[in-house]
mmCIF file of C-alpha atoms in Angstrom:
data_model
loop_
_atom_site.group_PDB
_atom_site.id
_atom_site.type_symbol
_atom_site.label_atom_id
_atom_site.label_comp_id
_atom_site.label_asym_id
_atom_site.label_seq_id
_atom_site.Cartn_x
_atom_site.Cartn_y
_atom_site.Cartn_z
ATOM 1 C CA MET A 137 39.100 124.068 109.212
ATOM 2 C CA ARG A 138 41.149 123.091 112.254
ATOM 3 C CA PRO A 139 44.902 122.763 111.606
ATOM 4 C CA ASP A 140 44.982 119.324 113.232
ATOM 5 C CA SER A 141 42.436 117.994 110.715
ATOM 6 C CA MET A 142 43.935 115.792 108.004
ATOM 7 C CA ARG A 143 43.537 117.132 104.486
ATOM 8 C CA VAL A 144 44.392 115.122 101.386
ATOM 9 C CA THR A 145 46.137 116.964 98.568
ATOM 10 C CA ARG A 146 47.994 116.096 95.382
ATOM 11 C CA ILE A 147 51.627 116.780 94.593
ATOM 12 C CA THR A 148 51.536 119.462 91.870
ATOM 13 C CA LYS A 149 55.267 119.734 91.204
ATOM 14 C CA ILE A 150 58.515 118.052 92.217
ATOM 15 C CA GLN A 151 61.691 120.081 91.963
ATOM 16 C CA ARG A 152 65.219 118.709 92.419
ATOM 17 C CA GLU A 153 67.094 121.145 94.686
ATOM 18 C CA ALA A 154 70.387 119.210 94.980
ATOM 19 C CA SER A 155 71.608 115.731 94.117
ATOM 20 C CA ASP A 156 69.889 114.315 97.201
ATOM 21 C CA MET A 157 67.173 116.900 97.945
ATOM 22 C CA VAL A 158 63.750 117.604 96.455
ATOM 23 C CA SER A 159 60.930 120.052 97.048
ATOM 24 C CA LEU A 160 57.377 118.744 96.888
ATOM 25 C CA TYR A 161 54.769 121.352 95.922
ATOM 26 C CA PHE A 162 51.087 121.025 96.752
ATOM 27 C CA ARG A 163 48.005 123.222 97.063
ATOM 28 C CA ASP A 164 46.635 123.494 100.601
ATOM 29 C CA GLU A 165 44.871 126.618 101.856
ATOM 30 C CA PRO A 166 45.920 126.393 105.544
ATOM 31 C CA SER A 167 49.563 125.858 104.501
ATOM 32 C CA SER A 168 49.407 128.953 102.300
ATOM 33 C CA LYS A 169 48.566 131.006 105.415
ATOM 34 C CA ALA A 170 51.481 129.716 107.509
ATOM 35 C CA VAL A 171 54.165 131.969 108.956
ATOM 36 C CA PRO A 172 57.904 131.284 108.584
ATOM 37 C CA GLY A 173 59.117 128.687 111.059
ATOM 38 C CA GLN A 174 55.862 126.778 111.280
ATOM 39 C CA TYR A 175 55.759 123.151 110.192
ATOM 40 C CA LEU A 176 53.362 120.610 108.722
ATOM 41 C CA MET A 177 52.706 116.970 109.449
ATOM 42 C CA ILE A 178 52.915 115.130 106.132
ATOM 43 C CA TRP A 179 51.274 111.701 105.939
ATOM 44 C CA ILE A 180 52.292 109.120 103.394
ATOM 45 C CA PRO A 181 49.595 106.424 103.108
ATOM 46 C CA GLU A 182 50.707 103.054 104.488
ATOM 47 C CA VAL A 183 54.098 104.472 105.544
ATOM 48 C CA ASP A 184 54.144 107.158 108.267
ATOM 49 C CA GLU A 185 53.444 110.756 109.191
ATOM 50 C CA VAL A 186 56.419 113.084 109.640
ATOM 51 C CA PRO A 187 56.972 116.748 110.602
ATOM 52 C CA MET A 188 58.338 118.901 107.780
ATOM 53 C CA SER A 189 59.388 122.554 107.674
ATOM 54 C CA ILE A 190 57.555 124.652 105.115
ATOM 55 C CA SER A 191 59.976 125.856 102.434
ATOM 56 C CA THR A 192 57.535 127.837 100.274
ATOM 57 C CA ILE A 193 54.603 129.827 101.628
ATOM 58 C CA ASN A 194 52.555 131.236 98.767
ATOM 59 C CA PRO A 195 49.203 132.815 99.685
ATOM 60 C CA ASP A 196 48.130 132.663 96.027
ATOM 61 C CA GLY A 197 49.466 129.263 95.058
ATOM 62 C CA ASP A 198 51.338 126.161 96.046
ATOM 63 C CA SER A 199 53.271 125.573 99.249
ATOM 64 C CA SER A 200 56.226 123.212 99.507
ATOM 65 C CA VAL A 201 58.366 121.121 101.810
ATOM 66 C CA THR A 202 62.003 120.306 101.036
ATOM 67 C CA LEU A 203 63.630 117.067 102.088
ATOM 68 C CA ARG A 204 66.285 114.441 101.589
ATOM 69 C CA PRO A 205 65.751 110.684 101.969
ATOM 70 C CA VAL A 206 66.993 109.655 105.426
ATOM 71 C CA GLY A 207 64.387 107.092 106.522
ATOM 72 C CA ASP A 208 61.331 105.159 105.398
ATOM 73 C CA ALA A 209 58.988 108.163 105.358
ATOM 74 C CA THR A 210 61.308 110.581 103.574
ATOM 75 C CA GLU A 211 62.365 107.873 101.113
ATOM 76 C CA ALA A 212 58.670 107.303 100.338
ATOM 77 C CA LEU A 213 58.133 111.056 99.918
ATOM 78 C CA CYS A 214 61.114 111.314 97.550
ATOM 79 C CA ALA A 215 59.629 108.485 95.458
ATOM 80 C CA LEU A 216 56.331 110.337 94.894
ATOM 81 C CA ARG A 217 55.336 111.619 91.469
ATOM 82 C CA GLU A 218 53.245 114.569 90.390
ATOM 83 C CA GLY A 219 49.595 113.748 91.004
ATOM 84 C CA ASP A 220 50.282 111.421 93.947
ATOM 85 C CA ARG A 221 48.365 112.127 97.142
ATOM 86 C CA VAL A 222 49.617 112.958 100.620
ATOM 87 C CA GLY A 223 47.895 113.955 103.817
ATOM 88 C CA VAL A 224 48.645 117.332 105.390
ATOM 89 C CA ARG A 225 47.978 118.608 108.904
ATOM 90 C CA GLY A 226 48.982 121.980 110.277
ATOM 91 C CA PRO A 227 50.540 124.422 110.205
ATOM 92 C CA PHE A 228 51.797 123.949 113.740
ATOM 93 C CA GLY A 229 54.170 125.936 115.948
ATOM 94 C CA ASN A 230 54.509 129.626 116.641
ATOM 95 C CA GLY A 231 56.928 130.497 113.858
ATOM 96 C CA TYR A 232 59.843 132.890 114.079
ATOM 97 C CA THR A 233 59.769 136.338 115.624
ATOM 98 C CA LEU A 234 60.551 138.979 113.026
ATOM 99 C CA SER A 235 62.604 141.559 114.871
ATOM 100 C CA GLY A 236 65.709 143.648 114.364
ATOM 101 C CA ASP A 237 66.934 145.738 111.473
ATOM 102 C CA SER A 238 69.984 143.669 110.459
ATOM 103 C CA PRO A 239 69.214 139.969 110.990
ATOM 104 C CA LEU A 240 71.801 137.275 110.318
ATOM 105 C CA LEU A 241 70.434 133.929 109.103
ATOM 106 C CA VAL A 242 72.712 130.872 108.915
ATOM 107 C CA ALA A 243 71.635 127.548 107.404
ATOM 108 C CA GLY A 244 72.709 124.589 105.338
ATOM 109 C CA GLY A 245 71.162 121.386 104.045
ATOM 110 C CA THR A 246 67.509 120.930 104.926
ATOM 111 C CA GLY A 247 67.812 123.742 107.498
ATOM 112 C CA VAL A 248 67.510 126.163 104.603
ATOM 113 C CA ALA A 249 63.863 125.118 104.215
ATOM 114 C CA SER A 250 62.479 127.097 107.138
ATOM 115 C CA LEU A 251 64.859 130.076 106.929
ATOM 116 C CA THR A 252 64.215 130.936 103.281
ATOM 117 C CA PRO A 253 60.583 131.996 103.921
ATOM 118 C CA LEU A 254 61.905 133.954 106.923
ATOM 119 C CA ALA A 255 64.328 135.854 104.669
ATOM 120 C CA GLU A 256 61.458 136.539 102.255
ATOM 121 C CA SER A 257 59.316 137.884 105.115
ATOM 122 C CA PHE A 258 62.077 140.234 106.249
ATOM 123 C CA VAL A 259 62.467 141.593 102.711
ATOM 124 C CA GLU A 260 58.677 142.071 102.414
ATOM 125 C CA ARG A 261 58.928 144.236 105.561
ATOM 126 C CA GLY A 262 61.764 146.322 104.107
ATOM 127 C CA VAL A 263 64.551 144.623 106.090
ATOM 128 C CA LYS A 264 67.359 142.954 104.125
ATOM 129 C CA PRO A 265 68.964 140.155 106.148
ATOM 130 C CA THR A 266 72.416 138.700 105.673
ATOM 131 C CA PHE A 267 72.102 134.995 104.893
ATOM 132 C CA VAL A 268 75.007 132.557 105.224
ATOM 133 C CA LEU A 269 74.235 129.497 103.105
ATOM 134 C CA GLY A 270 76.476 126.491 103.644
ATOM 135 C CA ALA A 271 76.981 123.073 102.063
ATOM 136 C CA LYS A 272 79.700 120.513 101.421
ATOM 137 C CA THR A 273 79.837 121.334 97.716
ATOM 138 C CA GLU A 274 78.650 124.155 95.490
ATOM 139 C CA GLY A 275 76.136 121.795 93.866
ATOM 140 C CA GLU A 276 74.461 121.224 97.238
ATOM 141 C CA LEU A 277 73.662 124.902 97.906
ATOM 142 C CA VAL A 278 69.897 124.573 98.223
ATOM 143 C CA PHE A 279 67.823 127.606 97.110
ATOM 144 C CA ARG A 280 70.946 129.452 95.952
ATOM 145 C CA ASP A 281 69.223 131.077 92.946
ATOM 146 C CA ARG A 282 66.129 131.936 94.965
ATOM 147 C CA LEU A 283 68.213 133.572 97.698
ATOM 148 C CA GLU A 284 70.556 135.372 95.267
ATOM 149 C CA GLY A 285 67.539 136.904 93.553
ATOM 150 C CA LEU A 286 66.129 137.974 96.898
ATOM 151 C CA LEU A 287 69.262 139.162 98.696
ATOM 152 C CA GLY A 288 71.964 139.833 96.103
ATOM 153 C CA GLU A 289 75.185 140.619 97.963
ATOM 154 C CA GLY A 290 73.438 139.836 101.247
ATOM 155 C CA LEU A 291 73.932 136.138 100.482
ATOM 156 C CA ILE A 292 77.231 134.642 101.661
ATOM 157 C CA LEU A 293 78.122 131.175 100.371
ATOM 158 C CA ALA A 294 80.265 128.704 102.326
ATOM 159 C CA THR A 295 81.312 125.300 100.972
ATOM 160 C CA ASP A 296 84.041 122.759 101.662
ATOM 161 C CA ASP A 297 85.084 122.466 97.998
#
C-alpha cells in the first residue's frame, strides 16, 4: 500500500497525557513501520486533515499521535472517543538520523511526541541518550513515566514551578 493512500482506522484507546494533551491510539500497519521523526496526515471527516508527529511506533500493536487542542482540527481530534474513525496517510518524511554515542534530546509540550520514539530507538541500539524534558508545571511533563522507565537518571526534568 502506498503511504499517500488514505486508510480508515478506528481509535482504539485515548490516553490523557497532561491537563490539555491526549494521545490517540490506533492500529495501522504502515504507521507501525515508521521510523522516529516521520509524521502522519490525520483526517477528521468533515473537518480537516492535519500533519501529526508519531508518538508511539509499535510494530506489534497500536501507534499513536499526541496533541493538544489549538484549532478546529485538533479540537475535533481531542473530542473523539474510542471506536471513532479517522483517516491516516503516511508515514511521510525521512525521520531522524541515529548517530553518535551520547545524544542529547531536548523537548517540551507536543515536541516530546517525536523525540520519545527516537530515545527508544537509541536505547534499542545500545545507546542511552540524555533527555531534557521541559514544561511549565510538573503536571504537564508529557511521557515522564515512559521516559523515566526508559532512561532512569538520563532524564532531566525542567519546569517553571
